[in-house]
Short mmCIF file of C-alpha atoms and ligand atoms in Angstrom, two decimals:
data_model
loop_
_atom_site.label_atom_id
_atom_site.label_comp_id
_atom_site.label_asym_id
_atom_site.label_seq_id
_atom_site.Cartn_x
_atom_site.Cartn_y
_atom_site.Cartn_z
CA MET A 1 29.94 -12.70 -27.66
CA ASP A 2 26.42 -12.57 -28.97
CA LYS A 3 24.53 -9.47 -27.83
CA ASP A 4 21.37 -11.56 -27.42
CA LEU A 5 23.02 -13.96 -25.00
CA ARG A 6 24.57 -11.71 -22.36
CA LEU A 7 22.93 -9.04 -20.23
CA LYS A 8 24.89 -5.86 -19.69
CA LEU A 9 24.33 -3.96 -16.44
CA ALA A 10 25.69 -0.47 -15.75
CA VAL A 11 27.06 0.27 -12.27
CA GLN A 12 28.70 3.40 -10.81
CA LYS A 13 32.44 3.21 -11.44
CA SER A 14 33.61 4.54 -8.10
CA GLY A 15 31.49 6.24 -5.51
CA ARG A 16 28.86 5.82 -2.85
CA LEU A 17 26.92 3.17 -4.77
CA THR A 18 29.69 0.96 -6.17
CA ASP A 19 30.33 -1.43 -3.28
CA HIS A 20 26.66 -1.88 -2.43
CA SER A 21 25.79 -2.49 -6.08
CA LEU A 22 28.44 -5.19 -6.41
CA ASP A 23 27.42 -6.64 -3.06
CA ILE A 24 23.80 -7.14 -4.05
CA LEU A 25 24.84 -8.74 -7.35
CA SER A 26 27.17 -11.09 -5.54
CA ARG A 27 24.35 -12.03 -3.15
CA CYS A 28 22.32 -12.84 -6.26
CA GLY A 29 24.98 -15.39 -7.07
CA LEU A 30 27.07 -13.45 -9.58
CA LYS A 31 30.82 -14.07 -9.65
CA ILE A 32 32.83 -11.57 -11.65
CA SER A 33 36.41 -11.28 -12.70
CA ARG A 34 37.48 -7.68 -12.51
CA GLY A 35 40.92 -6.33 -13.00
CA LYS A 36 41.70 -2.95 -11.48
CA ASP A 37 40.42 -0.01 -13.54
CA GLN A 38 38.67 -2.29 -15.97
CA LEU A 39 35.61 -0.91 -17.71
CA ILE A 40 33.87 -4.26 -18.04
CA ALA A 41 33.68 -7.15 -15.59
CA VAL A 42 32.62 -10.44 -17.09
CA GLY A 43 30.17 -12.60 -15.16
CA GLU A 44 31.81 -15.99 -14.78
CA ASN A 45 28.80 -18.06 -13.82
CA LEU A 46 25.81 -16.04 -15.13
CA PRO A 47 25.17 -14.50 -18.56
CA LEU A 48 25.55 -11.02 -17.04
CA ASP A 49 28.40 -8.55 -17.50
CA ILE A 50 28.96 -5.30 -15.62
CA LEU A 51 29.92 -2.02 -17.21
CA PHE A 52 31.55 0.50 -14.83
CA VAL A 53 30.62 4.09 -15.70
CA ARG A 54 29.92 7.52 -14.18
CA ASP A 55 26.55 7.36 -12.43
CA ASP A 56 25.31 10.39 -14.36
CA ASP A 57 25.73 8.44 -17.62
CA ILE A 58 23.69 5.43 -16.52
CA PRO A 59 20.20 6.68 -17.48
CA ASP A 60 21.27 7.40 -21.08
CA LEU A 61 23.23 4.18 -21.48
CA VAL A 62 20.14 2.20 -20.49
CA GLN A 63 17.72 4.37 -22.42
CA GLU A 64 19.80 4.08 -25.57
CA ASP A 65 20.14 0.32 -25.13
CA VAL A 66 23.92 0.33 -24.75
CA CYS A 67 23.16 -1.46 -21.48
CA ASP A 68 20.10 -3.59 -20.75
CA LEU A 69 20.04 -2.74 -17.04
CA GLY A 70 21.41 -0.13 -14.67
CA LEU A 71 21.71 0.49 -10.93
CA VAL A 72 21.43 4.21 -10.28
CA GLY A 73 20.21 6.70 -7.70
CA LEU A 74 16.72 8.10 -8.09
CA ASN A 75 18.34 11.56 -7.82
CA VAL A 76 20.29 11.08 -11.06
CA LEU A 77 17.30 9.48 -12.78
CA GLU A 78 14.90 12.23 -11.77
CA GLU A 79 17.28 14.96 -12.90
CA ARG A 80 17.65 13.33 -16.32
CA ARG A 81 13.88 12.77 -16.64
CA LEU A 82 13.07 16.43 -15.90
CA GLU A 83 15.89 17.66 -18.12
CA MET A 84 14.44 15.68 -21.03
CA ALA A 85 10.91 16.79 -20.25
CA ALA A 86 12.06 20.42 -20.44
CA ARG A 87 13.17 19.69 -24.00
CA GLY A 88 9.86 18.07 -24.87
CA GLN A 89 11.28 14.54 -24.78
CA GLN A 90 10.01 11.66 -22.74
CA ALA A 91 12.38 9.51 -20.73
CA GLN A 92 12.30 5.86 -21.80
CA PHE A 93 13.92 3.93 -18.95
CA GLN A 94 11.68 1.72 -16.85
CA ILE A 95 12.13 1.28 -13.10
CA LEU A 96 12.01 -2.42 -12.19
CA ARG A 97 12.80 -2.24 -8.47
CA SER A 98 13.61 0.24 -5.72
CA LEU A 99 16.45 -1.13 -3.64
CA ASP A 100 17.25 -0.60 -0.02
CA PHE A 101 20.60 1.17 -0.31
CA GLY A 102 22.16 4.41 -1.47
CA ARG A 103 19.68 6.37 0.59
CA CYS A 104 20.33 10.10 0.51
CA ARG A 105 18.44 13.34 0.07
CA LEU A 106 18.79 16.38 -2.08
CA SER A 107 18.68 19.33 0.29
CA LEU A 108 19.12 23.05 0.48
CA ALA A 109 21.97 24.09 2.80
CA VAL A 110 23.07 27.53 3.91
CA PRO A 111 26.45 28.84 5.11
CA GLU A 112 27.05 30.22 8.58
CA GLY A 113 25.58 33.65 8.98
CA PHE A 114 22.83 33.12 6.42
CA ASP A 115 19.58 34.41 7.93
CA TRP A 116 17.25 31.50 7.07
CA GLN A 117 13.59 32.37 7.65
CA GLY A 118 12.03 29.57 5.65
CA LEU A 119 11.53 29.17 1.92
CA GLN A 120 10.85 32.90 1.46
CA SER A 121 14.56 33.44 2.17
CA LEU A 122 15.31 31.89 -1.24
CA ARG A 123 13.86 34.80 -3.21
CA GLY A 124 16.45 36.43 -5.41
CA LYS A 125 19.27 34.24 -4.08
CA ARG A 126 21.88 32.32 -6.10
CA ILE A 127 21.72 28.56 -5.47
CA ALA A 128 24.61 26.35 -6.60
CA THR A 129 23.74 22.78 -7.63
CA THR A 130 24.48 19.87 -9.95
CA TYR A 131 20.72 19.17 -10.04
CA PRO A 132 19.32 22.23 -11.88
CA ALA A 133 16.21 20.49 -13.24
CA VAL A 134 15.04 19.07 -9.91
CA LEU A 135 15.75 22.39 -8.22
CA ALA A 136 13.93 24.36 -10.94
CA ARG A 137 10.83 22.20 -10.52
CA TYR A 138 10.92 22.69 -6.76
CA LEU A 139 11.21 26.47 -7.08
CA ALA A 140 8.38 26.56 -9.64
CA GLU A 141 6.15 24.42 -7.41
CA HIS A 142 6.69 26.89 -4.58
CA SER A 143 6.40 29.97 -6.81
CA LEU A 144 9.85 31.15 -5.85
CA GLN A 145 12.19 33.16 -8.06
CA ALA A 146 15.87 32.41 -7.50
CA GLU A 147 18.94 32.07 -9.67
CA ILE A 148 20.20 28.55 -10.28
CA VAL A 149 23.99 28.32 -10.64
CA THR A 150 24.67 25.01 -12.39
CA LEU A 151 28.01 23.44 -11.48
CA SER A 152 29.53 20.10 -12.44
CA GLY A 153 30.93 19.34 -8.98
CA ALA A 154 32.37 20.72 -5.72
CA VAL A 155 29.10 22.48 -5.02
CA GLU A 156 29.87 22.67 -1.30
CA ILE A 157 32.61 25.27 -1.76
CA ALA A 158 30.56 27.59 -4.01
CA PRO A 159 29.36 29.88 -1.17
CA ARG A 160 32.94 30.37 0.11
CA LEU A 161 34.10 31.23 -3.40
CA GLY A 162 31.33 33.81 -3.66
CA ARG A 163 29.72 31.99 -6.57
CA ALA A 164 26.45 31.35 -4.74
CA ASP A 165 24.53 32.33 -1.59
CA LEU A 166 23.55 28.76 -0.72
CA ILE A 167 23.63 25.28 -2.20
CA CYS A 168 21.33 22.44 -3.17
CA ASP A 169 23.24 19.16 -2.92
CA LEU A 170 23.05 15.52 -1.95
CA VAL A 171 23.34 14.71 1.72
CA SER A 172 24.07 11.21 2.86
CA SER A 173 25.92 11.09 6.19
CA GLY A 174 26.01 14.89 6.39
CA SER A 175 29.77 15.02 6.87
CA THR A 176 30.40 17.04 3.69
CA LEU A 177 28.08 19.75 4.99
CA VAL A 178 29.70 19.79 8.42
CA ALA A 179 33.18 19.95 6.92
CA ASN A 180 32.15 22.96 4.88
CA ARG A 181 30.18 24.65 7.68
CA LEU A 182 26.89 24.41 5.87
CA ARG A 183 23.52 23.85 7.53
CA GLU A 184 20.80 21.74 5.96
CA VAL A 185 17.52 23.67 5.97
CA GLU A 186 15.12 21.92 3.59
CA THR A 187 14.91 18.56 1.80
CA ILE A 188 13.62 18.67 -1.76
CA LEU A 189 14.00 15.04 -2.88
CA GLN A 190 14.48 11.67 -1.15
CA SER A 191 16.56 9.17 -3.05
CA GLN A 192 17.65 5.54 -3.06
CA VAL A 193 19.00 3.17 -5.66
CA VAL A 194 16.71 1.81 -8.35
CA LEU A 195 17.20 -0.92 -10.96
CA ILE A 196 16.24 0.31 -14.41
CA ARG A 197 15.92 -1.46 -17.74
CA THR A 198 15.96 -0.50 -21.37
CA PRO A 199 12.62 0.13 -23.11
CA VAL A 200 13.80 -2.15 -25.96
CA LYS A 201 12.32 -5.63 -26.21
CA LEU A 202 15.11 -8.10 -25.55
CA SER A 203 15.69 -11.67 -26.65
CA GLU A 204 13.61 -14.32 -24.92
CA PHE A 205 16.77 -15.59 -23.24
CA LYS A 206 17.65 -12.18 -21.78
CA GLU A 207 14.06 -11.52 -20.68
CA GLN A 208 14.08 -14.81 -18.78
CA TRP A 209 17.32 -13.93 -17.07
CA ILE A 210 15.96 -10.54 -16.01
CA THR A 211 13.00 -12.32 -14.43
CA ARG A 212 15.33 -14.69 -12.60
CA LEU A 213 17.51 -11.83 -11.43
CA LEU A 214 14.47 -9.97 -10.07
CA LEU A 215 13.38 -13.03 -8.08
CA ARG A 216 16.85 -13.29 -6.59
CA ILE A 217 16.95 -9.57 -5.77
CA ASP A 218 13.59 -9.88 -4.01
CA GLY A 219 14.98 -12.79 -2.01
CA VAL A 220 18.08 -10.83 -1.05
CA GLU A 221 16.06 -7.82 0.02
CA GLN A 222 13.75 -10.02 2.09
CA VAL A 223 16.45 -11.70 4.12
CA LYS A 224 18.49 -8.58 4.81
CA GLU A 225 16.88 -7.89 8.16
CA SER A 226 15.67 -11.43 8.76
CA LYS A 227 17.00 -13.61 11.53
CA TYR A 228 16.42 -17.21 12.49
CA ILE A 229 15.83 -17.47 16.21
CA MET A 230 15.86 -20.61 18.35
CA LEU A 231 15.05 -20.90 22.04
CA HIS A 232 13.69 -23.18 24.75
CA ALA A 233 10.60 -22.18 26.69
CA PRO A 234 8.07 -23.55 29.15
CA ARG A 235 4.79 -24.33 27.32
CA SER A 236 2.98 -21.93 29.63
CA ALA A 237 5.15 -19.04 28.39
CA LEU A 238 4.38 -19.61 24.70
CA PRO A 239 1.64 -16.98 24.25
CA ARG A 240 3.87 -14.24 25.69
CA ILE A 241 6.91 -15.40 23.73
CA ARG A 242 5.00 -15.41 20.44
CA GLU A 243 4.03 -11.80 21.09
CA LEU A 244 7.64 -10.87 21.65
CA LEU A 245 9.07 -12.47 18.51
CA PRO A 246 9.44 -9.59 16.04
CA GLY A 247 7.76 -10.00 12.67
CA SER A 248 7.24 -13.76 12.76
CA GLU A 249 3.82 -15.28 12.17
CA PHE A 250 4.13 -19.03 12.59
CA PRO A 251 6.95 -20.28 14.80
CA THR A 252 7.74 -23.99 14.76
CA ILE A 253 7.13 -25.60 18.17
CA ILE A 254 9.12 -28.78 18.84
CA PRO A 255 8.72 -31.02 21.93
CA LEU A 256 11.88 -31.61 23.97
CA GLU A 257 12.69 -35.24 24.74
CA GLY A 258 12.46 -35.93 28.48
CA SER A 259 10.98 -32.60 29.55
CA PRO A 260 7.23 -32.54 28.85
CA ASP A 261 6.68 -28.98 30.07
CA LYS A 262 9.30 -27.46 27.81
CA VAL A 263 9.46 -26.92 24.06
CA ALA A 264 11.93 -25.60 21.51
CA VAL A 265 10.73 -22.65 19.44
CA HIS A 266 12.18 -21.90 15.99
CA ALA A 267 11.10 -18.84 14.04
CA VAL A 268 12.13 -16.63 11.14
CA CYS A 269 11.88 -13.03 12.27
CA ARG A 270 11.49 -10.59 9.42
CA GLU A 271 12.90 -7.76 11.47
CA ASN A 272 16.20 -7.34 13.21
CA VAL A 273 16.44 -8.98 16.63
CA PHE A 274 17.91 -6.61 19.18
CA TRP A 275 19.44 -7.34 22.58
CA GLU A 276 16.37 -5.75 24.19
CA THR A 277 14.14 -8.34 22.52
CA LEU A 278 16.35 -11.20 23.72
CA GLU A 279 16.27 -9.79 27.25
CA SER A 280 12.48 -9.59 27.18
CA LEU A 281 12.28 -13.16 25.86
CA LYS A 282 14.51 -14.33 28.68
CA GLY A 283 12.36 -12.39 31.14
CA ALA A 284 9.34 -14.27 29.80
CA GLY A 285 10.98 -17.62 30.59
CA ALA A 286 12.98 -18.40 27.45
CA SER A 287 16.43 -20.00 27.71
CA ALA A 288 19.15 -21.26 25.34
CA LEU A 289 18.53 -18.37 22.95
CA LEU A 290 20.28 -18.46 19.60
CA VAL A 291 20.00 -15.92 16.76
CA LEU A 292 21.32 -16.80 13.29
CA PRO A 293 21.51 -14.76 10.10
CA VAL A 294 19.36 -15.92 7.19
CA GLU A 295 21.31 -16.21 3.97
CA LYS A 296 18.73 -17.02 1.32
CA MET A 297 14.95 -17.17 1.19
CA LEU A 298 12.61 -18.18 -1.60
CA SER A 299 8.86 -18.04 -1.01
C1 PRP B 301 27.42 13.53 -2.92
C2 PRP B 301 27.43 15.02 -2.68
C3 PRP B 301 28.39 15.22 -1.53
C4 PRP B 301 28.38 13.90 -0.82
C5 PRP B 301 27.57 13.98 0.43
O1 PRP B 301 28.25 13.16 -3.97
O2 PRP B 301 27.81 15.74 -3.82
O3 PRP B 301 29.69 15.50 -2.00
O4 PRP B 301 27.80 12.93 -1.70
O5 PRP B 301 27.74 12.83 1.22
P1 PRP B 301 27.88 12.95 2.81
O6 PRP B 301 26.65 13.65 3.32
O7 PRP B 301 27.93 11.52 3.28
O8 PRP B 301 29.12 13.70 3.13
P2 PRP B 301 28.12 11.73 -4.75
O9 PRP B 301 28.62 10.63 -3.90
O10 PRP B 301 26.74 11.55 -5.27
O11 PRP B 301 29.15 11.86 -5.95
P3 PRP B 301 28.97 12.55 -7.38
O12 PRP B 301 28.12 13.76 -7.15
O13 PRP B 301 30.38 12.85 -7.76
O14 PRP B 301 28.33 11.54 -8.27
ZN1 ZN B 302 27.51 11.64 -10.05
#
């Protein structure tokens, strides 16, 4: 296969981001054939193949043009950027989009019995982490001296093993902290998934497909919370009902055959529609309420 004719996108092999990454690509229309434990999945209907790798390797794969694109957490990207900066190098990957998944935070967490009195309590302590560069910058910014214990994983058990006094690790649902009786005390970085691309100029064909993919991703992100809502209402109730429709500017008003005082209202709501909203709409006179998911949108 010609390198100029197929995009290669790096995705986390197995972990928090894998399913969501594949989901957004499938919503963009990509169909892949993937055998279990395969390193590469070939796009069947688009010139785009997926490479499954460790998330920590994604920034370098994209930077070194092994892959054209990558979906990776800002946490991993930021760590790599700072690590390179410390060696006098400049990171080359470009962020194309921030996506609405993989949200988590890098936080400091202390074990039971740790007397946390604020950031000052960090002085002279040993902090275990897999994000030494981000942590080092944070400590420097706050003029704090502490020892960074760099680990490659299982950070949450470091205090129990006596290897550290506290930890600095990713928190998503918080269940890892709870399971290890650790208490989150300070957030040092907010993260979500970003789409990155290689700094290398690609073939015209590939550049065009990246543009198309971005348009589709924007469409997918737009419809995620959007709902199509339909209802009947007395004309007199329209002003109130328009106020109640969440995030919709111009509803379509359609006359109802045989009942001059009533209309049908159709609207795309760019926010989720909750039961409370439906109840308020009903209270304002609406009837025959119907809420449908929006699958695709192109403006
Ligand atoms: C992070 C972190 C914790 C877990 C926290 O690992 O190291 O183990 O997620 O999630 P929780 O708050 O929902 O329990 P990650 O998924 O990034 O895996 P990796 O560090 O092996 O890449
Ligand atoms: Zn990782």
